[in-house]
mmCIF file of C-alpha atoms (C1' of nucleotides) in Angstrom:
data_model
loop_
_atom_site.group_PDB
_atom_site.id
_atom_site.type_symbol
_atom_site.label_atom_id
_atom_site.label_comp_id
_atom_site.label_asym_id
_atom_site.label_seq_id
_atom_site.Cartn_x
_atom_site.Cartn_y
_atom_site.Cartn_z
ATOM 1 C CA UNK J 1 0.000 0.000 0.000
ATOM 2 C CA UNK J 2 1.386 3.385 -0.702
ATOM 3 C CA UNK J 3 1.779 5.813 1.837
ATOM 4 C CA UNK J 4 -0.573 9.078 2.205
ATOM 5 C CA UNK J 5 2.593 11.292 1.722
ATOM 6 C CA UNK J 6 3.007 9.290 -1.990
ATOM 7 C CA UNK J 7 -0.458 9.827 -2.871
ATOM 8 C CA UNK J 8 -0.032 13.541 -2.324
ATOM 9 C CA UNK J 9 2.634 13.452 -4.667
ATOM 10 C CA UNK J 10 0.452 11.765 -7.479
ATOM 11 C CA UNK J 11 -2.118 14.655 -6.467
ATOM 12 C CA UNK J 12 -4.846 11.437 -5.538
ATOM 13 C CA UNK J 13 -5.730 12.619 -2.828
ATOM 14 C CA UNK J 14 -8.994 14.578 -4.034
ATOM 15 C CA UNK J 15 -10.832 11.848 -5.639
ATOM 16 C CA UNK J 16 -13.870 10.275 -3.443
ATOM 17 C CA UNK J 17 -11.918 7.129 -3.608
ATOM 18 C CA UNK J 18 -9.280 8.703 -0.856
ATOM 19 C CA UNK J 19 -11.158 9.485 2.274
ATOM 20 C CA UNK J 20 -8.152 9.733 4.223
ATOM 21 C CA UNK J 21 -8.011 13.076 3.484
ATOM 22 C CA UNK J 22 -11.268 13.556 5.261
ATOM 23 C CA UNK J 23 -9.347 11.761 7.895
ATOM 24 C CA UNK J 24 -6.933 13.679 8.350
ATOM 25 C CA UNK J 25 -8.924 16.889 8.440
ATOM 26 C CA UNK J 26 -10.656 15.863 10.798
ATOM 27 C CA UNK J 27 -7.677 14.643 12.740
ATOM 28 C CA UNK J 28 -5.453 17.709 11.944
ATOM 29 C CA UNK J 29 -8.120 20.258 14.042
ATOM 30 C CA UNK J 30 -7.211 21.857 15.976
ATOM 31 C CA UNK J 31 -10.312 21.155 18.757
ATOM 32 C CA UNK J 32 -9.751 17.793 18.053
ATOM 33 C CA UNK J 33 -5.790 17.537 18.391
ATOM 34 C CA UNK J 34 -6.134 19.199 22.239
ATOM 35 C CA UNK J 35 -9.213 17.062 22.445
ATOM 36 C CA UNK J 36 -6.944 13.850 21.658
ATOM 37 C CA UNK J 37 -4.098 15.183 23.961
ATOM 38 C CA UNK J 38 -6.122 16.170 27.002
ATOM 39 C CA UNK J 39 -7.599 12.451 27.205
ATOM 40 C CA UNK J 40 -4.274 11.393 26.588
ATOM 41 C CA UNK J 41 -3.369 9.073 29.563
ATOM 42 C CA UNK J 42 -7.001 9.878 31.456
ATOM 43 C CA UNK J 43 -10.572 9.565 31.411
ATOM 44 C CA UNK J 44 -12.236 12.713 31.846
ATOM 45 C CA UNK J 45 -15.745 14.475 31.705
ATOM 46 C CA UNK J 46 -16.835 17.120 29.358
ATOM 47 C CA UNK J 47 -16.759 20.031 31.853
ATOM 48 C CA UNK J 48 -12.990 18.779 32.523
ATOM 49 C CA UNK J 49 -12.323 18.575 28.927
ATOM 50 C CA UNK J 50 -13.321 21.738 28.263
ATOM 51 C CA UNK J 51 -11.392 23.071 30.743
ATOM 52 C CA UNK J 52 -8.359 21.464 29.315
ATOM 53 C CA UNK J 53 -8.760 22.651 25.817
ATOM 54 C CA UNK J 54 -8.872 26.183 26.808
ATOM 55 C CA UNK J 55 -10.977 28.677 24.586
ATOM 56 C CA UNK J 56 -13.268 26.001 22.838
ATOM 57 C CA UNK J 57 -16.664 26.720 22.708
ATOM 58 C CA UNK J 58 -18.866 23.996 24.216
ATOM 59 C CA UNK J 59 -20.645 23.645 20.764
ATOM 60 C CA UNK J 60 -16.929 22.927 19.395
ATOM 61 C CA UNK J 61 -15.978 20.594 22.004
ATOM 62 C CA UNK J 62 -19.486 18.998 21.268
ATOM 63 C CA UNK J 63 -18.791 18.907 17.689
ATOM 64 C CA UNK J 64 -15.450 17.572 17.929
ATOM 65 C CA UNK J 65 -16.080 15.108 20.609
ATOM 66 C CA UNK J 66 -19.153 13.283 18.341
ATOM 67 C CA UNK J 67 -16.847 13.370 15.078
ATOM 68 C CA UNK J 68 -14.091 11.581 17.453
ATOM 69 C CA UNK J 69 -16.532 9.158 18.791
ATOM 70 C CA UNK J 70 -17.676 8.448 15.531
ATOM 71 C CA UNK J 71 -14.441 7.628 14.235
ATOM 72 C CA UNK J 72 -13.771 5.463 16.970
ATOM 73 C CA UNK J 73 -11.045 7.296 18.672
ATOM 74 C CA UNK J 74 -13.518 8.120 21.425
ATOM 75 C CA UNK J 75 -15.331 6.634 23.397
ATOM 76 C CA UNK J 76 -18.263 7.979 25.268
ATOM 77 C CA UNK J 77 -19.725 6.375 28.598
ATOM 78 C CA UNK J 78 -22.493 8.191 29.754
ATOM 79 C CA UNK J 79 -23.853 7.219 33.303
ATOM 80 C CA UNK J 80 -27.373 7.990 33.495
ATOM 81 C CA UNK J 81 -27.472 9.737 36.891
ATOM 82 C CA UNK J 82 -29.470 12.606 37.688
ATOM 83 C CA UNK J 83 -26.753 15.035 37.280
ATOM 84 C CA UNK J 84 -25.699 14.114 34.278
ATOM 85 C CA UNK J 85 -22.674 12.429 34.305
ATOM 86 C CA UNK J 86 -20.403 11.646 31.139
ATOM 87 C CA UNK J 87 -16.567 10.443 30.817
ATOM 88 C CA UNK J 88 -14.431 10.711 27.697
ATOM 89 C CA UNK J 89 -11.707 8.381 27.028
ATOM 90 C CA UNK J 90 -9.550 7.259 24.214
ATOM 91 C CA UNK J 91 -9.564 4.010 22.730
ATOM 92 C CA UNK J 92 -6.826 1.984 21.475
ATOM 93 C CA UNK J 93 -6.875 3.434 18.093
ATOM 94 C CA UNK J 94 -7.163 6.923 19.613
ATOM 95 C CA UNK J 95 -4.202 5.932 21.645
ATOM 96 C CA UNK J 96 -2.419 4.790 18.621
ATOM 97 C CA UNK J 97 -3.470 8.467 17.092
ATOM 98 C CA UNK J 98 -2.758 10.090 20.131
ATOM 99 C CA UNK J 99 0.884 9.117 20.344
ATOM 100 C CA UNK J 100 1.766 10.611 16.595
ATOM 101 C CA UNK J 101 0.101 13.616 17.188
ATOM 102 C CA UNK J 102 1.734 13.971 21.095
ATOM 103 C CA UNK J 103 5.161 13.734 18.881
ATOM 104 C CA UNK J 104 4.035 16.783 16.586
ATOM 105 C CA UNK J 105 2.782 18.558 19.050
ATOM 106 C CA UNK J 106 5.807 18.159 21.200
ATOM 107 C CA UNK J 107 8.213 18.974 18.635
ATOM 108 C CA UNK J 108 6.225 22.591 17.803
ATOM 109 C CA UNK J 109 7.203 23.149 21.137
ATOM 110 C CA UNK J 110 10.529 22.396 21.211
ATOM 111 C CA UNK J 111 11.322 23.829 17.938
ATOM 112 C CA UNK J 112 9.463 26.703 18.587
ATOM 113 C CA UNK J 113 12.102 29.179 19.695
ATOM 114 C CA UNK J 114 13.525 28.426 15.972
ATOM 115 C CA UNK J 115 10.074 28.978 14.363
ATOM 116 C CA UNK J 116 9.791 32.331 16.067
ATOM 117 C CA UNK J 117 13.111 33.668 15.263
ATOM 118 C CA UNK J 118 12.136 32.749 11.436
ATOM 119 C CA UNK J 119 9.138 34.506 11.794
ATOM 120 C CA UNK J 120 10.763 37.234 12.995
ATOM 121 C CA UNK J 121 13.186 37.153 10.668
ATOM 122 C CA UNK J 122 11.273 36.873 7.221
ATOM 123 C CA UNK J 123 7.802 37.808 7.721
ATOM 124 C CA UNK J 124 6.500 40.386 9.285
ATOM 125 C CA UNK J 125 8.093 43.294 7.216
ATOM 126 C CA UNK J 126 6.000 42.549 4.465
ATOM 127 C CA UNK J 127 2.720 41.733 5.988
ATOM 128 C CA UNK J 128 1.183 41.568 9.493
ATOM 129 C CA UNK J 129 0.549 38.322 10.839
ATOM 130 C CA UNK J 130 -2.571 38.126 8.472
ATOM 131 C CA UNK H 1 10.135 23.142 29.649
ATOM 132 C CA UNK H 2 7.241 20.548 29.848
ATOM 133 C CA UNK H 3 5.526 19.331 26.918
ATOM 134 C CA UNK H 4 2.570 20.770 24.842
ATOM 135 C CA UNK H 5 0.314 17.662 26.005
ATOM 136 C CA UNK H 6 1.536 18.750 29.645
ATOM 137 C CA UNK H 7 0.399 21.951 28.824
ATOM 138 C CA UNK H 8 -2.962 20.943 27.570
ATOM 139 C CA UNK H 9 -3.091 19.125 30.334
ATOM 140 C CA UNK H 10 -3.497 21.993 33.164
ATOM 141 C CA UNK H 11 -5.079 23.920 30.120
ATOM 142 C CA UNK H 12 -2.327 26.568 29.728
ATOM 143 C CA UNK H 13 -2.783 26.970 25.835
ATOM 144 C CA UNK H 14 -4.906 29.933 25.567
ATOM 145 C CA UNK H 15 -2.491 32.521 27.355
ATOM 146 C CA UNK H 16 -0.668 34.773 25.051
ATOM 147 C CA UNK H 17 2.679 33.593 26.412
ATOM 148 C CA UNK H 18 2.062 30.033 24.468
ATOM 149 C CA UNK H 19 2.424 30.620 20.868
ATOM 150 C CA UNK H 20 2.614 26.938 20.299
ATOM 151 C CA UNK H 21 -1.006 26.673 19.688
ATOM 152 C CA UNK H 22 -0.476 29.193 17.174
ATOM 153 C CA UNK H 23 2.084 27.173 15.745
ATOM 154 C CA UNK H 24 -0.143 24.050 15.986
ATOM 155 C CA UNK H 25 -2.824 25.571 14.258
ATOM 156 C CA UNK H 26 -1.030 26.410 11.108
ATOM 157 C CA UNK H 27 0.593 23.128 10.919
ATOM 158 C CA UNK H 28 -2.540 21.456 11.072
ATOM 159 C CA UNK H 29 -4.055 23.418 8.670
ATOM 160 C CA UNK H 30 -5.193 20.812 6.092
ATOM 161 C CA UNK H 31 -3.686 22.657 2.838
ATOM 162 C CA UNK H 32 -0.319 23.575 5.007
ATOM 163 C CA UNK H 33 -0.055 20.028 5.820
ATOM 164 C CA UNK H 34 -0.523 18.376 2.283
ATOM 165 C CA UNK H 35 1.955 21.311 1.361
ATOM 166 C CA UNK H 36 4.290 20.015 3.735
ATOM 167 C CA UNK H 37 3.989 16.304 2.274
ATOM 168 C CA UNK H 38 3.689 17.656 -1.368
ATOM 169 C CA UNK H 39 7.556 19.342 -0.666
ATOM 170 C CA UNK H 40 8.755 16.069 1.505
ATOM 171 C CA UNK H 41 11.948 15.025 -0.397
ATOM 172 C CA UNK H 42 11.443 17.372 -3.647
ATOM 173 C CA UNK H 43 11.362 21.179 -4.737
ATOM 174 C CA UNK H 44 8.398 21.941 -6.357
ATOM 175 C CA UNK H 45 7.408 24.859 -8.235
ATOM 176 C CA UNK H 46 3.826 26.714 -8.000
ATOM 177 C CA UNK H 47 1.665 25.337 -10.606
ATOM 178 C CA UNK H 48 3.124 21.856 -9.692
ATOM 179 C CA UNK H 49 2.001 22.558 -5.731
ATOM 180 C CA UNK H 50 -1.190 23.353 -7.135
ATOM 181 C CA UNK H 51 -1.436 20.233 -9.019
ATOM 182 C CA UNK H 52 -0.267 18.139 -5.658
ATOM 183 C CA UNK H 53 -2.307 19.713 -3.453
ATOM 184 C CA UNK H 54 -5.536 19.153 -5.253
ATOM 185 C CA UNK H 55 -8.445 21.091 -4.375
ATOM 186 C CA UNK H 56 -6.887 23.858 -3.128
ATOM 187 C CA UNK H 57 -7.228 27.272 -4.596
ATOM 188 C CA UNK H 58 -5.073 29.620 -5.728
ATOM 189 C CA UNK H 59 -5.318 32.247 -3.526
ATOM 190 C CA UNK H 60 -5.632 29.313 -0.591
ATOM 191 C CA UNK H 61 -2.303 28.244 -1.899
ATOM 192 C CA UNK H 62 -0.492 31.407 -1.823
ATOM 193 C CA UNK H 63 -1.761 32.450 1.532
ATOM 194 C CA UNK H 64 -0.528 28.907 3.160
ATOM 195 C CA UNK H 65 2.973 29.313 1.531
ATOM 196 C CA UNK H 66 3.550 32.625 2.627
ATOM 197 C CA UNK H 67 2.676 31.435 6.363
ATOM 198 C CA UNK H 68 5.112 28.498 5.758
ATOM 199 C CA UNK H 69 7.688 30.574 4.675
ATOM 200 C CA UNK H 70 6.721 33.327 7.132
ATOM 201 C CA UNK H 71 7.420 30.827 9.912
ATOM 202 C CA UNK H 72 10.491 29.439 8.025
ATOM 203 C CA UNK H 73 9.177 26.008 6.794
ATOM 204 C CA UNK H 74 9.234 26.781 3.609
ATOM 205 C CA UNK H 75 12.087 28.103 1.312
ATOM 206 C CA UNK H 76 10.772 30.834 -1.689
ATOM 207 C CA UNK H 77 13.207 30.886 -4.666
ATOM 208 C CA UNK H 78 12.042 33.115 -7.173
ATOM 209 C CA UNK H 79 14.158 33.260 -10.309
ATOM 210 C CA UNK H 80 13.916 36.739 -12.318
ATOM 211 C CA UNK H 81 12.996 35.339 -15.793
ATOM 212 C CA UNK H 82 10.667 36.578 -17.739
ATOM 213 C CA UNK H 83 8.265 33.614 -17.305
ATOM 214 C CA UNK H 84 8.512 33.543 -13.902
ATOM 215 C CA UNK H 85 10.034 30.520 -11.730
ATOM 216 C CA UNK H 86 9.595 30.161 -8.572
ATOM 217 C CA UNK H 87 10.439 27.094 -6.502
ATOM 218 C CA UNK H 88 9.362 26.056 -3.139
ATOM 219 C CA UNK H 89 11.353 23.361 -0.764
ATOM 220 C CA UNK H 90 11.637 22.161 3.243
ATOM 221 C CA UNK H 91 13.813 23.779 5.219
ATOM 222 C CA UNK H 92 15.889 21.898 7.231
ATOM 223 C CA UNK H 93 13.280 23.063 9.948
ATOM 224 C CA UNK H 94 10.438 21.930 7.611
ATOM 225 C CA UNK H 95 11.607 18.623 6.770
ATOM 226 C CA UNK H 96 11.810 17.909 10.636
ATOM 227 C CA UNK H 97 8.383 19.394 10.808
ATOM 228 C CA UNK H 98 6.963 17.040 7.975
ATOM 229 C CA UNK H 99 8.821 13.672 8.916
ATOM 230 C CA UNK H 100 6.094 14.251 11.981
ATOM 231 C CA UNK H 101 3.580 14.915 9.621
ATOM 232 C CA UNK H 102 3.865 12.245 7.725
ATOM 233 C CA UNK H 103 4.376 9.640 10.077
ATOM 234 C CA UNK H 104 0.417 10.705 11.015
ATOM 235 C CA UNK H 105 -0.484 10.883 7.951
ATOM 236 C CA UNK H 106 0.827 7.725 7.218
ATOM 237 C CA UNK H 107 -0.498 6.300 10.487
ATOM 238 C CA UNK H 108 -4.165 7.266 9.048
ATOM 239 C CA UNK H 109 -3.604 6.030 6.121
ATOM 240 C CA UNK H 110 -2.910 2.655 7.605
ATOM 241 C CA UNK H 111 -5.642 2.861 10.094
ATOM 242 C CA UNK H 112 -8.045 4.262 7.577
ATOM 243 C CA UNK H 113 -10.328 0.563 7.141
ATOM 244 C CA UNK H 114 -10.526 0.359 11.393
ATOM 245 C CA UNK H 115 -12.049 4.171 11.459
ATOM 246 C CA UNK H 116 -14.037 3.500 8.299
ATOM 247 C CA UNK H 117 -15.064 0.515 10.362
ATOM 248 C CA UNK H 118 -15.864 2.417 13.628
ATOM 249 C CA UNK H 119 -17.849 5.151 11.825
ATOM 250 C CA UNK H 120 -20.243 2.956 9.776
ATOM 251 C CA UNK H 121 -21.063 1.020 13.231
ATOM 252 C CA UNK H 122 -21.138 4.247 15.418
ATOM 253 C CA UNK H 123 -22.082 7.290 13.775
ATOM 254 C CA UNK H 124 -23.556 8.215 10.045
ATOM 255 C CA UNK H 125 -27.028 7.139 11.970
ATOM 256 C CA UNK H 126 -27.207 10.785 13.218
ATOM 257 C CA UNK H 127 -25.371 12.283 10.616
ATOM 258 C CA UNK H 128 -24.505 12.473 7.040
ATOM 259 C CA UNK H 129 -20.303 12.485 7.115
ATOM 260 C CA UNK H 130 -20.787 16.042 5.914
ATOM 261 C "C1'" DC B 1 -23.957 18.673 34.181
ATOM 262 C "C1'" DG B 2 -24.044 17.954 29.403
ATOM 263 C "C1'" DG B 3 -25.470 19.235 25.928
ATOM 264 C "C1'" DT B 4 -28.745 21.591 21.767
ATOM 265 C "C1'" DA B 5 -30.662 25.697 19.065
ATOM 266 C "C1'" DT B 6 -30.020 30.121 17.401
ATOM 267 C "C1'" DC B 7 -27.843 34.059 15.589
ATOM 268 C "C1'" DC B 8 -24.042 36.360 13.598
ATOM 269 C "C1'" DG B 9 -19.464 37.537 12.084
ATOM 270 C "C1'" DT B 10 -15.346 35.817 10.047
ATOM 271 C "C1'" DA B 11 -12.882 32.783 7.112
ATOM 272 C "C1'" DC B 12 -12.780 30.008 3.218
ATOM 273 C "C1'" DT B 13 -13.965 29.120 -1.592
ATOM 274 C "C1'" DG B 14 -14.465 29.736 -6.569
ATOM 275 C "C1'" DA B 15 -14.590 32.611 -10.514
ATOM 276 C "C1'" DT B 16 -12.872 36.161 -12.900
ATOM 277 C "C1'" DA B 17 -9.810 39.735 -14.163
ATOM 278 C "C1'" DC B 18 -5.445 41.873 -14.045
ATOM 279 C "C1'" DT B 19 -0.086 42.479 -13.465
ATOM 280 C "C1'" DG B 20 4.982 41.754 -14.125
ATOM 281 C "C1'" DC K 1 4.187 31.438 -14.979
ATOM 282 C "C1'" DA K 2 3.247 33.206 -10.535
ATOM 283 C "C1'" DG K 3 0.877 35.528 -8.394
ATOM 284 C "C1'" DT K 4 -2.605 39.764 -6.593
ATOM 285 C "C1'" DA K 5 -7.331 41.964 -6.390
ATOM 286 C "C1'" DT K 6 -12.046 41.801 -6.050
ATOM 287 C "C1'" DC K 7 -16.607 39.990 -5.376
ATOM 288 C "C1'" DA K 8 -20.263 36.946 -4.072
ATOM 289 C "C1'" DG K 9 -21.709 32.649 -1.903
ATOM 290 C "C1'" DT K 10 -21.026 29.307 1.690
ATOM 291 C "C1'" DA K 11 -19.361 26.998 5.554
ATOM 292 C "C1'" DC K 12 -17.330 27.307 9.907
ATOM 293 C "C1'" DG K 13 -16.440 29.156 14.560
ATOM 294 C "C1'" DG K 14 -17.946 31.885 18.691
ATOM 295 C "C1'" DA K 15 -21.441 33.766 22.013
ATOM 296 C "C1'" DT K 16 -25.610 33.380 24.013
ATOM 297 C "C1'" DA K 17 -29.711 31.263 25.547
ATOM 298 C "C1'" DC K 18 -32.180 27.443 26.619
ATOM 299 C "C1'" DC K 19 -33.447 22.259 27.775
ATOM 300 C "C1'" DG K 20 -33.319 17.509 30.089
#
DNA sequence: CGGTATCCGTACTGATACTG
DNA sequence: CAGTATCAGTACGGATACCG
């Protein structure tokens, strides 16, 4: 099978035939990257989860939380108390997800003194951030 | 410093004194990221991007380079012929960047029959995939 | 507590036209 | 060829209010 970064190069990766690309839309938001790291390692509620992934809005977090469920990366227990009472946790494949996108995330942070100097360096004489 | 899944973690990623969410956001933007694998291992003019990176417009494509370059990803060779050539390639910082990248993208690519699996026995009850 | 419904502004998109 | 400029339509994100 031929990699994801392959098909780019062929330019396949429009065609209805491809929905990784969906995939890794979906997987490449940014709700749903903090989403993924915040439950990495721990089970946690909605209320907690939002905390974590500081500035979502709770239709967001909703949003990203059902797309993540639905792709199995989720999972949703909801305990049907009288206050409501719902815990998020990652499955394996989420895990497996989870790990890969820990790695990016960790090296944007560790690179990012070099990022910043770059930015500082080439961009912002032309144009303001955007 | 900790790591960026520490930091999600006590939910420090909104303050102005973490750019790395910035960061995180542009990198997974979807059209920087197929940019990013489009470049992996080759220098690539415009038109050719544009051809890799199906689906994208133009002015999409324009606006992601320049933030790739801006944060010094990206190389921009422009050679002053009269029809113009312009080539784009990794930085030494982008190809470090993009071997991250692509080991997720490759990692959904592999996974991609277990999510198609979880979402047909989860989710498209509720809703179309959109 | 854990959401959903609504409104509204911004961002993205696509088409077209123009420049160097 | 490699963009920039503009416009109109759409989708997405945020804030608020409300429900079970």
């Amino acid at each position: 099978m031929k990699s994801l970064s392959e098909a780019v190069r062929r330019g396949e990766l429009h065609t209805a035939d491809c929905p990784s690309r969906d995939e890794l839309k979906h997987a490449s938001s940014l709700w749903g990257v903090l989403c993924l790291l915040a439950l990495r390692g721990e089970t946690l509620r909605f209320s907690e989860l939002r905390r974590r992934a500081t500035g979502v809005s709770e239709k967001m977090l909703a949003q990203t939380l059902k797309r993540l469920e639905k792709d199995g990366l989720v999972e949703r227990v909801a305990h049907p108390v009288v206050p409501p009472h719902v815990e998020y946790s990652l499955t394996s494949l989420g895990q497996g997800l989870t790990e890969h996108v820990a790695a990016l995330a960790d090296w944007i942070e560790f690179n990012l003194p070099e990022i910043m100097a770059a930015r500082r360096a080439t961009g912002d004489l032309t144009e303001p951030v955007q």
